[in-house]
Short mmCIF file of C-alpha atoms in Angstrom, two decimals:
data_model
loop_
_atom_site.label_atom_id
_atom_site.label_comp_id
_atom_site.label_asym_id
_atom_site.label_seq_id
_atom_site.Cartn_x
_atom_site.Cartn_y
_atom_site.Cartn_z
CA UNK A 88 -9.58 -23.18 -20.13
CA UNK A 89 -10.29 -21.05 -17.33
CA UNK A 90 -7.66 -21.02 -14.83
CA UNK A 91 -9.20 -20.22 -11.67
CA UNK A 92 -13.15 -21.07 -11.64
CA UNK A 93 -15.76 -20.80 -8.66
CA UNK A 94 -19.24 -21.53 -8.96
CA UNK A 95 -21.77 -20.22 -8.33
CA UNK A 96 -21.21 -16.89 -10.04
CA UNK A 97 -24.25 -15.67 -8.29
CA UNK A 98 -26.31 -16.66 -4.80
CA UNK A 99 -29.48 -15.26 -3.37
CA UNK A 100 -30.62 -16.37 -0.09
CA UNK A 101 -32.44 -15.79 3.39
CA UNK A 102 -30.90 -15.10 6.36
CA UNK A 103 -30.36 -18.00 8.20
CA UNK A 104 -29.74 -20.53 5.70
CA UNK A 105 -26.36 -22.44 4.55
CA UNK A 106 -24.22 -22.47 1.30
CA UNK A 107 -21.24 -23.29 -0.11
CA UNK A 108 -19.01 -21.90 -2.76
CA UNK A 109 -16.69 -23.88 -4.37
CA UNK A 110 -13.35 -23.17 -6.07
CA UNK A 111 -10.73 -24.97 -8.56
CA UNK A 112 -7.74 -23.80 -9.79
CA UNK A 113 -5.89 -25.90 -13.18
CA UNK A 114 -2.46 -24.22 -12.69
CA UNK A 115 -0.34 -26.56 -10.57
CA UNK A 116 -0.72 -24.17 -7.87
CA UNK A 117 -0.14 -25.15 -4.27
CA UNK A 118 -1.79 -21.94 -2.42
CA UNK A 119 -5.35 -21.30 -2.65
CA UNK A 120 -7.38 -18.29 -1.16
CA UNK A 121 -10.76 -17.05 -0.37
CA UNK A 122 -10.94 -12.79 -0.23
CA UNK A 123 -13.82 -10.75 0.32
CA UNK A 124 -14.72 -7.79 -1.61
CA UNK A 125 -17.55 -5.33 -0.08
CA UNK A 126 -19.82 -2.95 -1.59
CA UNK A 127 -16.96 -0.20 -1.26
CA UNK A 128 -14.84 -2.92 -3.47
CA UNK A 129 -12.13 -3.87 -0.55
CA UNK A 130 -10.09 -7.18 -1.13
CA UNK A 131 -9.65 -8.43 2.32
CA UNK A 132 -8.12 -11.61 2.67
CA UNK A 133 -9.87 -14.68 4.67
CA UNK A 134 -8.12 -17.63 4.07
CA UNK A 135 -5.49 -19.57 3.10
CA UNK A 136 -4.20 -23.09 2.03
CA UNK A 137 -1.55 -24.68 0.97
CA UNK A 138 -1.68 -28.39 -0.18
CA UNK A 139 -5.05 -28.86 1.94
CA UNK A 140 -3.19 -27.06 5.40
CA UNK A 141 -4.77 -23.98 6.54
CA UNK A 142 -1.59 -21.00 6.59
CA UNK A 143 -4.03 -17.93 7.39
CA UNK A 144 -7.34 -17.71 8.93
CA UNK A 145 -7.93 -13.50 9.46
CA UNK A 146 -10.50 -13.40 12.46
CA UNK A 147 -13.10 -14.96 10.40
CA UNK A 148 -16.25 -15.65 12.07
CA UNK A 149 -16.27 -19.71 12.77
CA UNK A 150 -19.52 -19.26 10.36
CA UNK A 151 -17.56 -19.25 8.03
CA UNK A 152 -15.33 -22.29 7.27
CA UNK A 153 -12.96 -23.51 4.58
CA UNK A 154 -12.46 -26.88 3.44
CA UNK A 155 -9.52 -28.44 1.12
CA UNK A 156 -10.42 -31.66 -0.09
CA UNK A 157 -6.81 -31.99 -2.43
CA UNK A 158 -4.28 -28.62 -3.48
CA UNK A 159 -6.45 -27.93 -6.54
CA UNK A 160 -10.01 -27.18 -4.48
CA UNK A 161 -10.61 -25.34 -2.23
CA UNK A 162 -14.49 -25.31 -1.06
CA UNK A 163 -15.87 -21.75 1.70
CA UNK A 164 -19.01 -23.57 3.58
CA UNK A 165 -20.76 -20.66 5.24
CA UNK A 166 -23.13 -21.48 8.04
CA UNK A 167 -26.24 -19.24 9.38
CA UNK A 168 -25.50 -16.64 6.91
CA UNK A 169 -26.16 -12.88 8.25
CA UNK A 170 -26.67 -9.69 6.21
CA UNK A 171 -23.56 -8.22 6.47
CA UNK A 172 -21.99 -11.51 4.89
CA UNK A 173 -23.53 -9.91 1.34
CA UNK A 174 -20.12 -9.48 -0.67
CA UNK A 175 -18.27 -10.67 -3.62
CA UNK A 176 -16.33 -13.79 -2.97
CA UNK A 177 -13.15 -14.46 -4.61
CA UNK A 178 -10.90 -17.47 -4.59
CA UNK A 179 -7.44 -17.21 -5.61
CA UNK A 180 -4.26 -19.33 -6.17
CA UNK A 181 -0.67 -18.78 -6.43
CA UNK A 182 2.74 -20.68 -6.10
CA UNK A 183 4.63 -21.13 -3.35
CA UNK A 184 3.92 -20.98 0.70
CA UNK A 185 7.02 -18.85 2.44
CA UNK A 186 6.21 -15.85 0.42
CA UNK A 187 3.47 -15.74 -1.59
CA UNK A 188 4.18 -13.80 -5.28
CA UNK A 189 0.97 -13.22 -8.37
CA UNK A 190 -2.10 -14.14 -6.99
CA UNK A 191 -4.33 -15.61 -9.90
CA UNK A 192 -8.18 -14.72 -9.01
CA UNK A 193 -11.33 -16.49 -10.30
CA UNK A 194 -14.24 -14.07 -11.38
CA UNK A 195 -15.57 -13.82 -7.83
CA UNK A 196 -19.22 -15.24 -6.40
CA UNK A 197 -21.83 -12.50 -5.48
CA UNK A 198 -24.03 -13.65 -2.48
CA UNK A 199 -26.80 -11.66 -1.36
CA UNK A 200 -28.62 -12.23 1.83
CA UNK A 201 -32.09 -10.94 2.27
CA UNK B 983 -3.68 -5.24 10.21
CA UNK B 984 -1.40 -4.10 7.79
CA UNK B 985 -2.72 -0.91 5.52
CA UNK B 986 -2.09 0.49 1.81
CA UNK B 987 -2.99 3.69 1.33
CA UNK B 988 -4.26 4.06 -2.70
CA UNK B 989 -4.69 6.85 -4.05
CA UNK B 990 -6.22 8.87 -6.05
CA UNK B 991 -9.85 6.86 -4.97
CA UNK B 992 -11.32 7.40 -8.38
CA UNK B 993 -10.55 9.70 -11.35
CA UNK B 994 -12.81 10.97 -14.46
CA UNK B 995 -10.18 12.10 -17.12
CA UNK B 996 -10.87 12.10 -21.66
CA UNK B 997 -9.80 9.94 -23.65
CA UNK B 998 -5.95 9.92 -24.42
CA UNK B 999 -4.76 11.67 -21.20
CA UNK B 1000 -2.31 10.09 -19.16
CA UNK B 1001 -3.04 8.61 -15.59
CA UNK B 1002 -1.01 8.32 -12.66
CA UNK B 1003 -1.59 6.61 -9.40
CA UNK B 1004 0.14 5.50 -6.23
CA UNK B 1005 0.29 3.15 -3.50
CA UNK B 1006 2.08 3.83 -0.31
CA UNK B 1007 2.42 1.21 2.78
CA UNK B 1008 3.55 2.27 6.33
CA UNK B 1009 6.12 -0.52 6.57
CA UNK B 1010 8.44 -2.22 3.66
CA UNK B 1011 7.34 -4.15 1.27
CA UNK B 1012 9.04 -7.01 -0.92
CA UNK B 1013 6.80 -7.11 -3.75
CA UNK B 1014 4.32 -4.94 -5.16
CA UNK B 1015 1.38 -5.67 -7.81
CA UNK B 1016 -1.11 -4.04 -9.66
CA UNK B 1017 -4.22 -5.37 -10.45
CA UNK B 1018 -7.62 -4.30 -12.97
CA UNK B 1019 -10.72 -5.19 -12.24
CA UNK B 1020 -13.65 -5.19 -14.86
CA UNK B 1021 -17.09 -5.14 -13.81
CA UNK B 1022 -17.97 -8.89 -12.87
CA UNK B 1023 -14.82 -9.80 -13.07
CA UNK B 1024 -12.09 -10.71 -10.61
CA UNK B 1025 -8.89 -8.96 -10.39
CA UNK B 1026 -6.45 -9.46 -12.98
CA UNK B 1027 -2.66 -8.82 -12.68
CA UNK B 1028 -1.15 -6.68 -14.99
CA UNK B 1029 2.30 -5.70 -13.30
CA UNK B 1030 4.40 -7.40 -10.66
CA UNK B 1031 7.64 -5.79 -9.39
CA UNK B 1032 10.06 -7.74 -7.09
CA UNK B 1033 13.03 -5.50 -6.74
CA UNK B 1034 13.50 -1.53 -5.29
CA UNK B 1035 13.68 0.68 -8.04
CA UNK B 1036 11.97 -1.46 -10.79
CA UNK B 1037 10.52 0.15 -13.55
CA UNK B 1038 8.15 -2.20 -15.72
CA UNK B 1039 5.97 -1.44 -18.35
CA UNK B 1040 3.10 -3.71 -19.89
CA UNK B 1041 2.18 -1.68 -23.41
CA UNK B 1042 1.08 1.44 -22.06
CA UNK B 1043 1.36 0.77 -18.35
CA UNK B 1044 4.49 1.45 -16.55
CA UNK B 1045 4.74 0.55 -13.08
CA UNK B 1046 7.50 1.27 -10.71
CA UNK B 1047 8.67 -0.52 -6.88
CA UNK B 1048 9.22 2.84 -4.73
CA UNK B 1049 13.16 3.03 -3.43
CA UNK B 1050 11.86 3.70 0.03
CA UNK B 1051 10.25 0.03 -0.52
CA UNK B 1052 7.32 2.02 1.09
CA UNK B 1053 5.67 3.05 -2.36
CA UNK B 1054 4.65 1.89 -5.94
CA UNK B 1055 3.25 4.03 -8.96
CA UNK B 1056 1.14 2.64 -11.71
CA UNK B 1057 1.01 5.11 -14.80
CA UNK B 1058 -1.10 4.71 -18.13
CA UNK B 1059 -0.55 6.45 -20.91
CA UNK B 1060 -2.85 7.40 -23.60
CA UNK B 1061 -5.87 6.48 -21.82
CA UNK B 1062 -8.75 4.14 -24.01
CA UNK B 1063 -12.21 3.40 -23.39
CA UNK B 1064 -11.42 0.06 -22.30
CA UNK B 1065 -9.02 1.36 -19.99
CA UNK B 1066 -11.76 2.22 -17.70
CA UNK B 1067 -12.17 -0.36 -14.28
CA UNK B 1068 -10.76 -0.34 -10.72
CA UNK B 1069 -7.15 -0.47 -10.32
CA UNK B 1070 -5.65 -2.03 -7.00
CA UNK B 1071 -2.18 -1.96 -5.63
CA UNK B 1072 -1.06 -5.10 -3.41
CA UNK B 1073 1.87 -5.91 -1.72
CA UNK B 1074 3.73 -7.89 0.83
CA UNK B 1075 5.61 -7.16 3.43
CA UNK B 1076 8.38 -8.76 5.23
CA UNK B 1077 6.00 -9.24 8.16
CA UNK B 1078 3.12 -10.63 6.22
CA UNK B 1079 4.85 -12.60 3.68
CA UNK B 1080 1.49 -15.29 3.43
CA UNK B 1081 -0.51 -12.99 1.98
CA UNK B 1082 -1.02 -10.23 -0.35
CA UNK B 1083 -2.55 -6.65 0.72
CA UNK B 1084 -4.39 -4.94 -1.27
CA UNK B 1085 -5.05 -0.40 -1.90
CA UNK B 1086 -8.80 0.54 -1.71
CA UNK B 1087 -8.40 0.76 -5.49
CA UNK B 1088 -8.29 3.83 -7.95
CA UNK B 1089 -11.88 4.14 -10.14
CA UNK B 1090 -10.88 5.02 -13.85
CA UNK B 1091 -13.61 6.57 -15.42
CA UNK B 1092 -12.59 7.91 -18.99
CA UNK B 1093 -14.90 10.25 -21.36
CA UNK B 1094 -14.56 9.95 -25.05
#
């Protein structure tokens, strides 16, 4: 059973156009996570929630906007999508809200904008 | 925002050599992981430390929480083929204690 899984794995598109990744995590988790991961392979954190209440939003672009629909989703909705948003996106869960300990990651979602 | 400064970036070593790498932060830090990546994979944790001083090992990876709070050091030993991926450092700080930071990552390339 995979633990943390995010579909699609892979998404080509136009500029211009909307998607949507999606994420679920199986481990009783109450944190979820979206990071980004550029071409030079940085993890940079964009969001997080914990049992569907936003805790950190890192000067995202409003383009870009999360959704929590129960503690085990947690859905990235990204609107009029630009070059530079081409990256690896990973969602991610761990336990707890005060002080977040072992992030758990799902294999990531490579979108490509042409 | 808050920094971690990885290093070495990548390293090209043989087969059965020993690895070492570091992480240091500009402020403290309460916990300190290490993570692998594989190619098309996400991160996967291999070491957490919680406590100044701690030395862990996971088989052939040893990983240790800097005294200073400030550092952490991941070494391998015996390097293997399948040894060979990204390794990232991540931490948090008192400040930050939401989220997780994470090194630029250390390339292990390894020649048989």
């Amino acid at each position: 059973d995979t633990a943390v899984s995010q579909t699609p794995k892979y998404l080509v598109t136009q500029m211009g156009n909307d998607k949507s990744i999606k994420c679920e995590q199986n481990l009783g988790h109450d944190t979820m996570y979206w990071y980004k991961q550029d071409s030079k392979k940085f993890l940079k954190i964009m969001f997080s929630y914990n049992n569907k209440e936003l805790i950190i939003n890192e000067t995202v672009p409003n383009r870009f906007s999360p959704k929590s629909p129960d503690k085990a989703h947690l859905n990235l909705h990204i609107n009029s999508l630009e070059l530079g948003d081409s990256a690896v996106y990973f969602c991610a869960s761990s336990q707890g809200r005060l002080a977040v300990q072992e992030l758990f990651f799902g294999e990531g979602s490579r979108l490509t904008v042409l | 925002g808050q920094q971690l400064n990885q290093s070495p970036q990548s390293m090209f070593i043989q087969e059965g050599e020993d690895v070492s790498m570091n992480c240091t932060s500009s402020s403290i830090f309460n916990t300190w992981l290490w993570y692998k990546q594989d190619p098309g994979e996400g991160p996967v944790l291999l070491i957490a430390l919680y406590k100044a001083g701690e030395l862990t090992s996971n088989g052939r990876l040893t990983a240790q929480f800097g005294i200073t709070r400030k550092d952490s050091f991941l070494n391998i030993s015996a390097s293997i083929p399948s040894d060979v991926g990204i390794y990232f450092c991540a931490g948090r700080s008192i400040q930050g204690a939401q989220k997780l930071v994470f090194g630029q990552g250390t390339r292990l390339t390894i020649n048989p």
